[in-house]
Short mmCIF file of C-alpha atoms and ligand atoms in Angstrom, two decimals:
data_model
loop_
_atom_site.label_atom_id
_atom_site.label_comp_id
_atom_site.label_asym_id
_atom_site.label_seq_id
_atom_site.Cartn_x
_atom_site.Cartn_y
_atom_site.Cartn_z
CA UNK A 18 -99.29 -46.20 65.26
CA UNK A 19 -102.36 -47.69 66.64
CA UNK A 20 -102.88 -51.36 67.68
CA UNK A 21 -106.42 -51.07 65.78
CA UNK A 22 -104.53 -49.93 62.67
CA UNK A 23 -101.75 -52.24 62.55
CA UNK A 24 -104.54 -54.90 63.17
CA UNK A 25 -106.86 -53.89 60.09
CA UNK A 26 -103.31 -54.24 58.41
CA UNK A 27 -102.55 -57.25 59.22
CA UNK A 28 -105.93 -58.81 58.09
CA UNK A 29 -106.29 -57.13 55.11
CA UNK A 30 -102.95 -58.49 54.51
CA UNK A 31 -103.82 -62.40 55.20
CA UNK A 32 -106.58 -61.40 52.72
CA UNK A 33 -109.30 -61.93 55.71
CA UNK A 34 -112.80 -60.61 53.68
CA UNK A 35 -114.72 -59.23 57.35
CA UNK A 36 -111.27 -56.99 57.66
CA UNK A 37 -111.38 -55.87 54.07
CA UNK A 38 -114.42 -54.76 54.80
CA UNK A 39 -113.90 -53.34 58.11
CA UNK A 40 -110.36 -51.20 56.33
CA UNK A 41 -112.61 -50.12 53.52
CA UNK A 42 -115.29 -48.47 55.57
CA UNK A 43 -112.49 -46.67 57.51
CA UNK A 44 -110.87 -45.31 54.22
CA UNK A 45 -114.04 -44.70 53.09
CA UNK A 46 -115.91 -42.48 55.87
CA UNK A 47 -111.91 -41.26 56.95
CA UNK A 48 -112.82 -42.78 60.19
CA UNK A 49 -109.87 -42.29 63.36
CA UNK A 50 -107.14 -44.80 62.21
CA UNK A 51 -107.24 -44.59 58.41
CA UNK A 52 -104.61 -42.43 57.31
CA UNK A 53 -102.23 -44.89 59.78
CA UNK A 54 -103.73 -47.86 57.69
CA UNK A 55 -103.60 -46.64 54.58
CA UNK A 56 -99.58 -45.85 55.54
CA UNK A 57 -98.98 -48.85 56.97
CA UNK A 58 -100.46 -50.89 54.16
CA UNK A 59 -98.82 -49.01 51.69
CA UNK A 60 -95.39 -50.79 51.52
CA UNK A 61 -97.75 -53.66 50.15
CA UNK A 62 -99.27 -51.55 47.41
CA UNK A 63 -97.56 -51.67 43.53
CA UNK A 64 -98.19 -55.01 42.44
CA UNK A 65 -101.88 -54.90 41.44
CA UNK A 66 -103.05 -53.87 37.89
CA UNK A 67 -105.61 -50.59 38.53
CA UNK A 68 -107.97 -50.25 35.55
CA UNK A 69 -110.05 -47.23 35.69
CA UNK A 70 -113.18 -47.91 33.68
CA UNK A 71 -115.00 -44.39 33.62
CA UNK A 72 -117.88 -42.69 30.62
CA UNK A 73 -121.09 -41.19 30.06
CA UNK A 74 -123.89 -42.63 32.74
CA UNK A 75 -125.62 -45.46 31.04
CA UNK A 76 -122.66 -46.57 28.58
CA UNK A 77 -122.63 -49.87 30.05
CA UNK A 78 -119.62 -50.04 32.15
CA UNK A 79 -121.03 -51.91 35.20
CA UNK A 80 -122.23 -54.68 32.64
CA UNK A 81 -118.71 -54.43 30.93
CA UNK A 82 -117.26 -54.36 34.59
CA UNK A 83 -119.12 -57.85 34.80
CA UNK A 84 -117.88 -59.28 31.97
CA UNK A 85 -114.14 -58.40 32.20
CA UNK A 86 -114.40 -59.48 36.18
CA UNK A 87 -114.98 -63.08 34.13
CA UNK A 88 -112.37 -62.63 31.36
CA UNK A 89 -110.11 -62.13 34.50
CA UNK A 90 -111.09 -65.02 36.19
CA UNK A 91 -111.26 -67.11 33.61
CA UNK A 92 -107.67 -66.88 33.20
CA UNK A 93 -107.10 -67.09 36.68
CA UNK A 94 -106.68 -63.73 38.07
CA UNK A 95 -108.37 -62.45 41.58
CA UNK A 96 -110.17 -59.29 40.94
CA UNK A 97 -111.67 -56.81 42.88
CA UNK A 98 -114.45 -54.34 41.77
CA UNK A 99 -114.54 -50.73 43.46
CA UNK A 100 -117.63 -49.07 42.14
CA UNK A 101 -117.87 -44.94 43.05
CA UNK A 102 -120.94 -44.72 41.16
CA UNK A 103 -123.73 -44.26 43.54
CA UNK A 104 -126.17 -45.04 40.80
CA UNK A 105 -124.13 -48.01 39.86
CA UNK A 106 -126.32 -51.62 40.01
CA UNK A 107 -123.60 -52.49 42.23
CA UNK A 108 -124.68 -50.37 44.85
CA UNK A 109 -128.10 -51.13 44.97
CA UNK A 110 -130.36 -49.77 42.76
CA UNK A 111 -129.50 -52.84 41.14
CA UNK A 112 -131.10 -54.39 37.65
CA UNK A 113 -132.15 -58.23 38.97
CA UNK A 114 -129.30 -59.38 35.91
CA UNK A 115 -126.71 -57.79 37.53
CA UNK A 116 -127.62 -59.22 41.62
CA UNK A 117 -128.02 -62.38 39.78
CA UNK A 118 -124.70 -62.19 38.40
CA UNK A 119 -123.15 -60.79 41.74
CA UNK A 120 -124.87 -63.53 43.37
CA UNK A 121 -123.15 -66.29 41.32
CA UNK A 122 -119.87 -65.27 42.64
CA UNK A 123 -120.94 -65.43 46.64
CA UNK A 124 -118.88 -68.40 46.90
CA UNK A 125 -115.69 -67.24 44.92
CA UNK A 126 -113.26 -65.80 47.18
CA UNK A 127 -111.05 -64.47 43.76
CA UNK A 128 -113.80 -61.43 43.42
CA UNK A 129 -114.70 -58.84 45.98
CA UNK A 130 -117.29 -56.40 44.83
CA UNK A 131 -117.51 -52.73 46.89
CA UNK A 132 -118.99 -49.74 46.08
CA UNK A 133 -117.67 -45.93 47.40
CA UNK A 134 -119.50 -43.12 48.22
CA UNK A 135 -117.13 -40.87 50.07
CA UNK A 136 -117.20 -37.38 49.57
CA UNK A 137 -116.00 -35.70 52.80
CA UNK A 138 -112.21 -37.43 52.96
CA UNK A 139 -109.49 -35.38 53.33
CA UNK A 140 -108.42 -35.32 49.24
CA UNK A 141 -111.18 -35.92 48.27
CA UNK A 142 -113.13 -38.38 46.26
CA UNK A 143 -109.93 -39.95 44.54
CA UNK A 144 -108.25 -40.30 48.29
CA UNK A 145 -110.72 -42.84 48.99
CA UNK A 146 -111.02 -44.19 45.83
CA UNK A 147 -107.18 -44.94 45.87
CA UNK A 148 -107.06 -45.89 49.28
CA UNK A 149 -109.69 -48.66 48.35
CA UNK A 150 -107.69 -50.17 45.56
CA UNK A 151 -104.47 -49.93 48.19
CA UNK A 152 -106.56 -51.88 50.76
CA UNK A 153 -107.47 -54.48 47.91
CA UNK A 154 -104.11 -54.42 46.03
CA UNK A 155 -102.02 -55.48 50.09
CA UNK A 156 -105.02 -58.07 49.68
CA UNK A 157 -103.40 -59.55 47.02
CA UNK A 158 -105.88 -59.17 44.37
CA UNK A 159 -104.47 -59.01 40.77
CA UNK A 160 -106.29 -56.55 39.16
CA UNK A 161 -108.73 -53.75 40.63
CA UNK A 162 -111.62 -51.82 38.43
CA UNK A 163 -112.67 -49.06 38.67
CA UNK A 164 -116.17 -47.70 37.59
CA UNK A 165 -117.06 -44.62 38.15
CA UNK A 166 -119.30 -42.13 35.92
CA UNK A 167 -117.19 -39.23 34.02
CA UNK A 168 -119.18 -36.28 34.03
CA UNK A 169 -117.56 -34.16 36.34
CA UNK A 170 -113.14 -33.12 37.43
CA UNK A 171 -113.69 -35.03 40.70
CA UNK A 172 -114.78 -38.28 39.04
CA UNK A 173 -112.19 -37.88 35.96
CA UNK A 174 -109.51 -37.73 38.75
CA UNK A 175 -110.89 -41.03 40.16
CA UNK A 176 -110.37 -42.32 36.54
CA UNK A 177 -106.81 -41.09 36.32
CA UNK A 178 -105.28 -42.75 39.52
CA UNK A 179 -105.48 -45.87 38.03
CA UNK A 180 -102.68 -47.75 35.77
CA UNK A 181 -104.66 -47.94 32.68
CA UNK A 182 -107.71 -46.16 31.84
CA UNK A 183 -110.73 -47.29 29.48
CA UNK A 184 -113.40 -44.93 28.39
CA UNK A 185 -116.48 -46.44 27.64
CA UNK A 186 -118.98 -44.43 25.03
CA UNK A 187 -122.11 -45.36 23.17
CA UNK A 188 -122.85 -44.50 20.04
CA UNK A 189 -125.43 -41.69 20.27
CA UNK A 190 -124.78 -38.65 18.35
CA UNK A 191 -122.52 -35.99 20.00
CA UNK A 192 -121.24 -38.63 22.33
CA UNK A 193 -117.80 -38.16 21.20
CA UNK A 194 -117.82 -34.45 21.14
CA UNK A 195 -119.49 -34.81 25.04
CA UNK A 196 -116.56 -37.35 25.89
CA UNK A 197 -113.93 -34.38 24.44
CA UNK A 198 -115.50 -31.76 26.62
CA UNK A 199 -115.47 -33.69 29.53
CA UNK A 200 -111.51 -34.00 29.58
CA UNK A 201 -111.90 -37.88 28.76
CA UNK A 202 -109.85 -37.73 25.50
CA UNK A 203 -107.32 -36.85 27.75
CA UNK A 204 -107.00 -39.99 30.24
CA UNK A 205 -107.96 -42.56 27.84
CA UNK A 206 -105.82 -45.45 27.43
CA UNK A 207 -108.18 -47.07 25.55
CA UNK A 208 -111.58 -46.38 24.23
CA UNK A 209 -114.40 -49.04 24.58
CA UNK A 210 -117.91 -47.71 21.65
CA UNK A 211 -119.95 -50.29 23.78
CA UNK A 212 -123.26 -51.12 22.82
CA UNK A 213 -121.85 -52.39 18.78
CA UNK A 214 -125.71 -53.56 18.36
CA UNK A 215 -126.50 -50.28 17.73
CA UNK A 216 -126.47 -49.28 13.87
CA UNK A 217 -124.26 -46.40 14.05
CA UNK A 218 -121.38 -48.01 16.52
CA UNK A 219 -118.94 -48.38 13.36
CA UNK A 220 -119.40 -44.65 12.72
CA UNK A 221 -118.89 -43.87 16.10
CA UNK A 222 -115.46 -45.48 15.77
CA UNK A 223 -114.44 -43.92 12.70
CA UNK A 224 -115.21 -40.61 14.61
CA UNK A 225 -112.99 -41.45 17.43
CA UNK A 226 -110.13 -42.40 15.76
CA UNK A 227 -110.39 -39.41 13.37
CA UNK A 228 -110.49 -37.14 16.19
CA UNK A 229 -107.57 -38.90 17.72
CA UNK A 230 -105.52 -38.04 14.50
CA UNK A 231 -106.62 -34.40 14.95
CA UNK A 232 -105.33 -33.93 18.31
CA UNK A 233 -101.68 -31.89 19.00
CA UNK A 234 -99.04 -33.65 18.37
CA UNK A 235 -98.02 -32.33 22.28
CA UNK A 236 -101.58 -34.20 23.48
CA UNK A 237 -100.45 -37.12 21.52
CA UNK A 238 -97.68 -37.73 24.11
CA UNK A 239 -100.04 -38.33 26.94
CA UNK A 240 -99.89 -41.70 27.97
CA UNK A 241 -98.24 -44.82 27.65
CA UNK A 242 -94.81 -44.31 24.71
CA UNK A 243 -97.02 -41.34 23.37
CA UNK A 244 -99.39 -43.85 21.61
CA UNK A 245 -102.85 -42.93 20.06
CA UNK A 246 -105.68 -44.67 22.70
CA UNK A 247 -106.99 -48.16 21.35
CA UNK A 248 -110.55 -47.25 20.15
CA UNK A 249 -112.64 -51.54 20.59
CA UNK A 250 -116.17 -52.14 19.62
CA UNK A 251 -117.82 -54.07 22.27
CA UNK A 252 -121.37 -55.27 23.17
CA UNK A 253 -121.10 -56.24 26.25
CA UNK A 254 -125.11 -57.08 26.83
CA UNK A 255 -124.35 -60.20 24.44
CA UNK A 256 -120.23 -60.78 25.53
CA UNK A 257 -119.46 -59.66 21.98
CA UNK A 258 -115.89 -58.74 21.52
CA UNK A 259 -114.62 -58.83 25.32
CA UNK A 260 -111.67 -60.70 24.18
CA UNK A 261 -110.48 -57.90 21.69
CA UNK A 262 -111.21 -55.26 24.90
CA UNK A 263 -109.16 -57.75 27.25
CA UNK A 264 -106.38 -57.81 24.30
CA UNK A 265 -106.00 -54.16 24.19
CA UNK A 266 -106.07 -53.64 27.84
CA UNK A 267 -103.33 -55.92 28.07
CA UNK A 268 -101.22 -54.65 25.38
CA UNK A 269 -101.62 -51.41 27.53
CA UNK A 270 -100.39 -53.08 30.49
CA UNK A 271 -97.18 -54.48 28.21
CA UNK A 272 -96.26 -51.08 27.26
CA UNK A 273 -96.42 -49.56 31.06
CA UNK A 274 -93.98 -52.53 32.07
CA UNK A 275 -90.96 -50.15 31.21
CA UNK A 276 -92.03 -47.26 32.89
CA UNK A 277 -94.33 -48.56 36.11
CA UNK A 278 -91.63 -47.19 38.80
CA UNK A 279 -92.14 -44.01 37.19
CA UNK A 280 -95.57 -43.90 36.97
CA UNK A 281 -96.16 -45.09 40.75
CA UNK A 282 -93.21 -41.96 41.83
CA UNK A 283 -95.90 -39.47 39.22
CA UNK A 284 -98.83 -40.75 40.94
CA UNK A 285 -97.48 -40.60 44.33
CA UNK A 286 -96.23 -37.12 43.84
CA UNK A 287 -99.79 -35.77 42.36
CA UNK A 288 -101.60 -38.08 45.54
CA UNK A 289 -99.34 -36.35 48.61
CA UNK A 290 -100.25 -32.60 46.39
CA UNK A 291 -104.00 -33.42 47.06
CA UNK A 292 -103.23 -34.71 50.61
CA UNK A 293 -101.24 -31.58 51.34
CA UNK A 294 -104.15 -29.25 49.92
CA UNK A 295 -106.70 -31.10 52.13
CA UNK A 296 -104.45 -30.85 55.49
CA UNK A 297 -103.50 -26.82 54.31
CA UNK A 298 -107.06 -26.06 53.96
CA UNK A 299 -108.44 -28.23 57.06
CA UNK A 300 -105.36 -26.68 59.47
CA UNK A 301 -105.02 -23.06 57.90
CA UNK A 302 -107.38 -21.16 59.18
CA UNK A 303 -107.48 -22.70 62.35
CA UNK A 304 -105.93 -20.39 65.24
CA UNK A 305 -103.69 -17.61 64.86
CA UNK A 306 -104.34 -16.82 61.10
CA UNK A 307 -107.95 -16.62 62.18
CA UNK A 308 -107.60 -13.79 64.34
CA UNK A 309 -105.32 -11.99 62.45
CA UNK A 310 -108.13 -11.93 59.59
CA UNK A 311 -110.77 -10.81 62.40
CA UNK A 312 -107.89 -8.13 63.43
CA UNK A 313 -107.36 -6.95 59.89
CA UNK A 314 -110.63 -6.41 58.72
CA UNK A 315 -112.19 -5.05 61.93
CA UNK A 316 -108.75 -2.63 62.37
CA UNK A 317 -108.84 -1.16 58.69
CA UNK A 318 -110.84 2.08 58.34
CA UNK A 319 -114.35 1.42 56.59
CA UNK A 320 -113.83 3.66 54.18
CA UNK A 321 -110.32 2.34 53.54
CA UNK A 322 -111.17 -1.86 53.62
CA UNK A 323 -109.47 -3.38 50.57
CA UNK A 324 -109.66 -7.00 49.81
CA UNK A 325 -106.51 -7.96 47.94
CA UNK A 326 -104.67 -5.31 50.71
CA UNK A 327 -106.09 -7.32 53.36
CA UNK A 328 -105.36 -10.78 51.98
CA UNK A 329 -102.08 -9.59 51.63
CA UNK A 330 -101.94 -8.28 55.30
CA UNK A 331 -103.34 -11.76 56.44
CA UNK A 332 -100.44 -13.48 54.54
CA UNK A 333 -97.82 -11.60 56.13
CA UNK A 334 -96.93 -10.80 52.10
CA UNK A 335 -96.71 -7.59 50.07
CA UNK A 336 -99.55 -6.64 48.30
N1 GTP B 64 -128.09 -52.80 23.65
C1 GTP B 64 -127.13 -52.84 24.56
N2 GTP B 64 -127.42 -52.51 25.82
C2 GTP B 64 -126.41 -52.55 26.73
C3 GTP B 64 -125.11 -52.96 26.39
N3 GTP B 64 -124.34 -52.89 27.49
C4 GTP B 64 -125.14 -52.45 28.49
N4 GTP B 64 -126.39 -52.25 28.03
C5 GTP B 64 -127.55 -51.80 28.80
O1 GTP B 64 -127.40 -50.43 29.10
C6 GTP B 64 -127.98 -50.15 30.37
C7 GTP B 64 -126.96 -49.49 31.26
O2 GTP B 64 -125.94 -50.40 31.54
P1 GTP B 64 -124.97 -50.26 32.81
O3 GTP B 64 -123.96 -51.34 32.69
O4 GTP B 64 -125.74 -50.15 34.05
O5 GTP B 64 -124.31 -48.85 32.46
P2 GTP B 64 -123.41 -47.94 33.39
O6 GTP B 64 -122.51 -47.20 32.48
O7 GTP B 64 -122.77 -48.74 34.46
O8 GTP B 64 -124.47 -46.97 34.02
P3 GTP B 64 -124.30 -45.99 35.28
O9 GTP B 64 -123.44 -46.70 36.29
O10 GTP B 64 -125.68 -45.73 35.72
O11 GTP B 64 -123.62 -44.77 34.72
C8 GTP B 64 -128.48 -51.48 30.93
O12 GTP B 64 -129.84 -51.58 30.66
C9 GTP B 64 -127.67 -52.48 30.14
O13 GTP B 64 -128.33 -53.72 30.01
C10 GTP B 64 -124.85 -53.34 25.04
O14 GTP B 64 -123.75 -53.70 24.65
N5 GTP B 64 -125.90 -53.26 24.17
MG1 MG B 65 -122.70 -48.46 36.54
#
């Protein structure tokens, strides 16, 4: 392994914030190294809670983000934020409230705030976002969030490598039905109708929870001892109700206790899948298998080329 690797490891471990930074922009851009970091850190992964925090763009999970990164230390815990968003106020198209907020915590060396926008790692989007909360959990940081927007697969993966998973929704009509489509029924842990100021939050609830009741009882196995999702009211523009979110996010965590070895082996098992699709597809076409496609489509008669016959013929495989 390299010197430079072992290095970033060891200074990520000692919790130095330059080399957090340093092992996060390798992880993030993939740079020569990482995957040896990311291995050798990994020993030192397992003992920080992941919280996914994912929804519709504008829900408010960046201000939620914000208040539960002072729940957590209020009680003590380190926390570190990994935003994926690009459009989050993290990352710079920032809302003054929120770089005043970030601002405050400058001097508290419990809270490390990063944002992600890799795209081109090898796995993909939630490879980097996982190897981020690795590099922060061998940090020692307690707890790790997670925001990133869930509109699209990619981003609901992102969501669904962490330990427990809050959706955050607003209550604007079709919301709910949106959130369904999108697959976020699906990874919920618990479900967060932010924005309770609004008049029709309390319906929005009602909705939720009625749809939860309607779901297979097959679906309603998914997740933590099979248990129907939490569905909290929150506003978290006026701190309303953070407590009750922090309550139910923590009776998640209670119920995982039993089964976190087997969770870590499940999400271990589904991480080294998308790591072995990104190394097939970068290595598979490189060399030999190349030419034999060249070979097979420029040897077969015009008038006879065949797709499937020839994909077959590239594969070594009957047709
Ligand atoms: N009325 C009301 N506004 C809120 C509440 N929470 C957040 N907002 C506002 O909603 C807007 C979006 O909030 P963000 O926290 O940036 O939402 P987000 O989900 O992180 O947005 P993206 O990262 O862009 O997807 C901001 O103007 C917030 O001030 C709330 O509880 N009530
Ligand atoms: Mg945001």
């Amino acid at each position: 392994m390299p010197d430079s690797a072992l290095d970033l490891a060891s200074g990520v471990r000692s919790r130095q914030r330059r080399t957090i930074a340093r092992a996060l922009t390798a992880v993030e851009n993939a740079l020569p190294g990482a995957a040896d970091l990311v291995d050798a850190l990994y020993p030192d992964t397992g003992r920080a809670w992941r919280i996914g925090i994912t929804g519709p763009p504008g829900a408010g999970k960046s201000t939620l983000t914000d208040r539960l990164v002072s729940a957590l230390r209020a009680r003590g815990q380190t926390v570190a934020v990994v935003a994926v968003d690009p459009s989050s106020p993290f990352t710079g198209g920032a809302l003054l409230g929120d770089r005043v907020r970030l601002a405050d915590r400058v001097e508290d060396d419990g809270v490390f705030v990063r944002s992600l926008a890799a795209r081109g790692a090898l796995g993909g989007l939630a490879e980097a976002a996982e190897a981020a909360c690795d590099v922060f959990d061998a940090a020692g940081f307690d707890v790790v969030l997670l925001e990133t927007v869930g509109v699209g697969q990619g981003e609901i993966d992102v969501a669904d490598t962490a330990d427990t998973t809050l959706v955050v929704l607003v209550p604007e009509s079709g919301d709910a039905v949106q959130a369904m489509k999108a697959g976020l029924m699906e990874v919920a842990d618990v479900f967060c109708v932010n924005k309770a100021d609004h008049p029709e939050a309390g319906a929005m609830v009602r909705a939720l929870r009625q749809m939860m009741h309607l779901r297979a009882p097959a679906a309603q196995a998914v997740g933590a001892s099979g248990e129907n999702p939490t569905v909290v009211k929150t506003s978290a523009l006026n701190g309303e109700n953070i407590d009750g979110l922090m309550g139910a996010l923590d009776a998640h965590r209670s119920r995982l206790e039993s089964e976190w070895d087997a969770l870590r082996e499940e999400r271990l098992r589904r991480r080294v899948r998308r790591l072995v699709e990104g190394l097939w597809r970068e290595t598979f076409w490189s060399g030999e298998r190349r030419q034999r496609l060249a070979a097979a489509v420029h040897e077969m008669d015009s008038a006879a080329r065949a797709p499937h016959a020839l994909a077959a013929r590239v594969l070594d495989i009957q047709p």
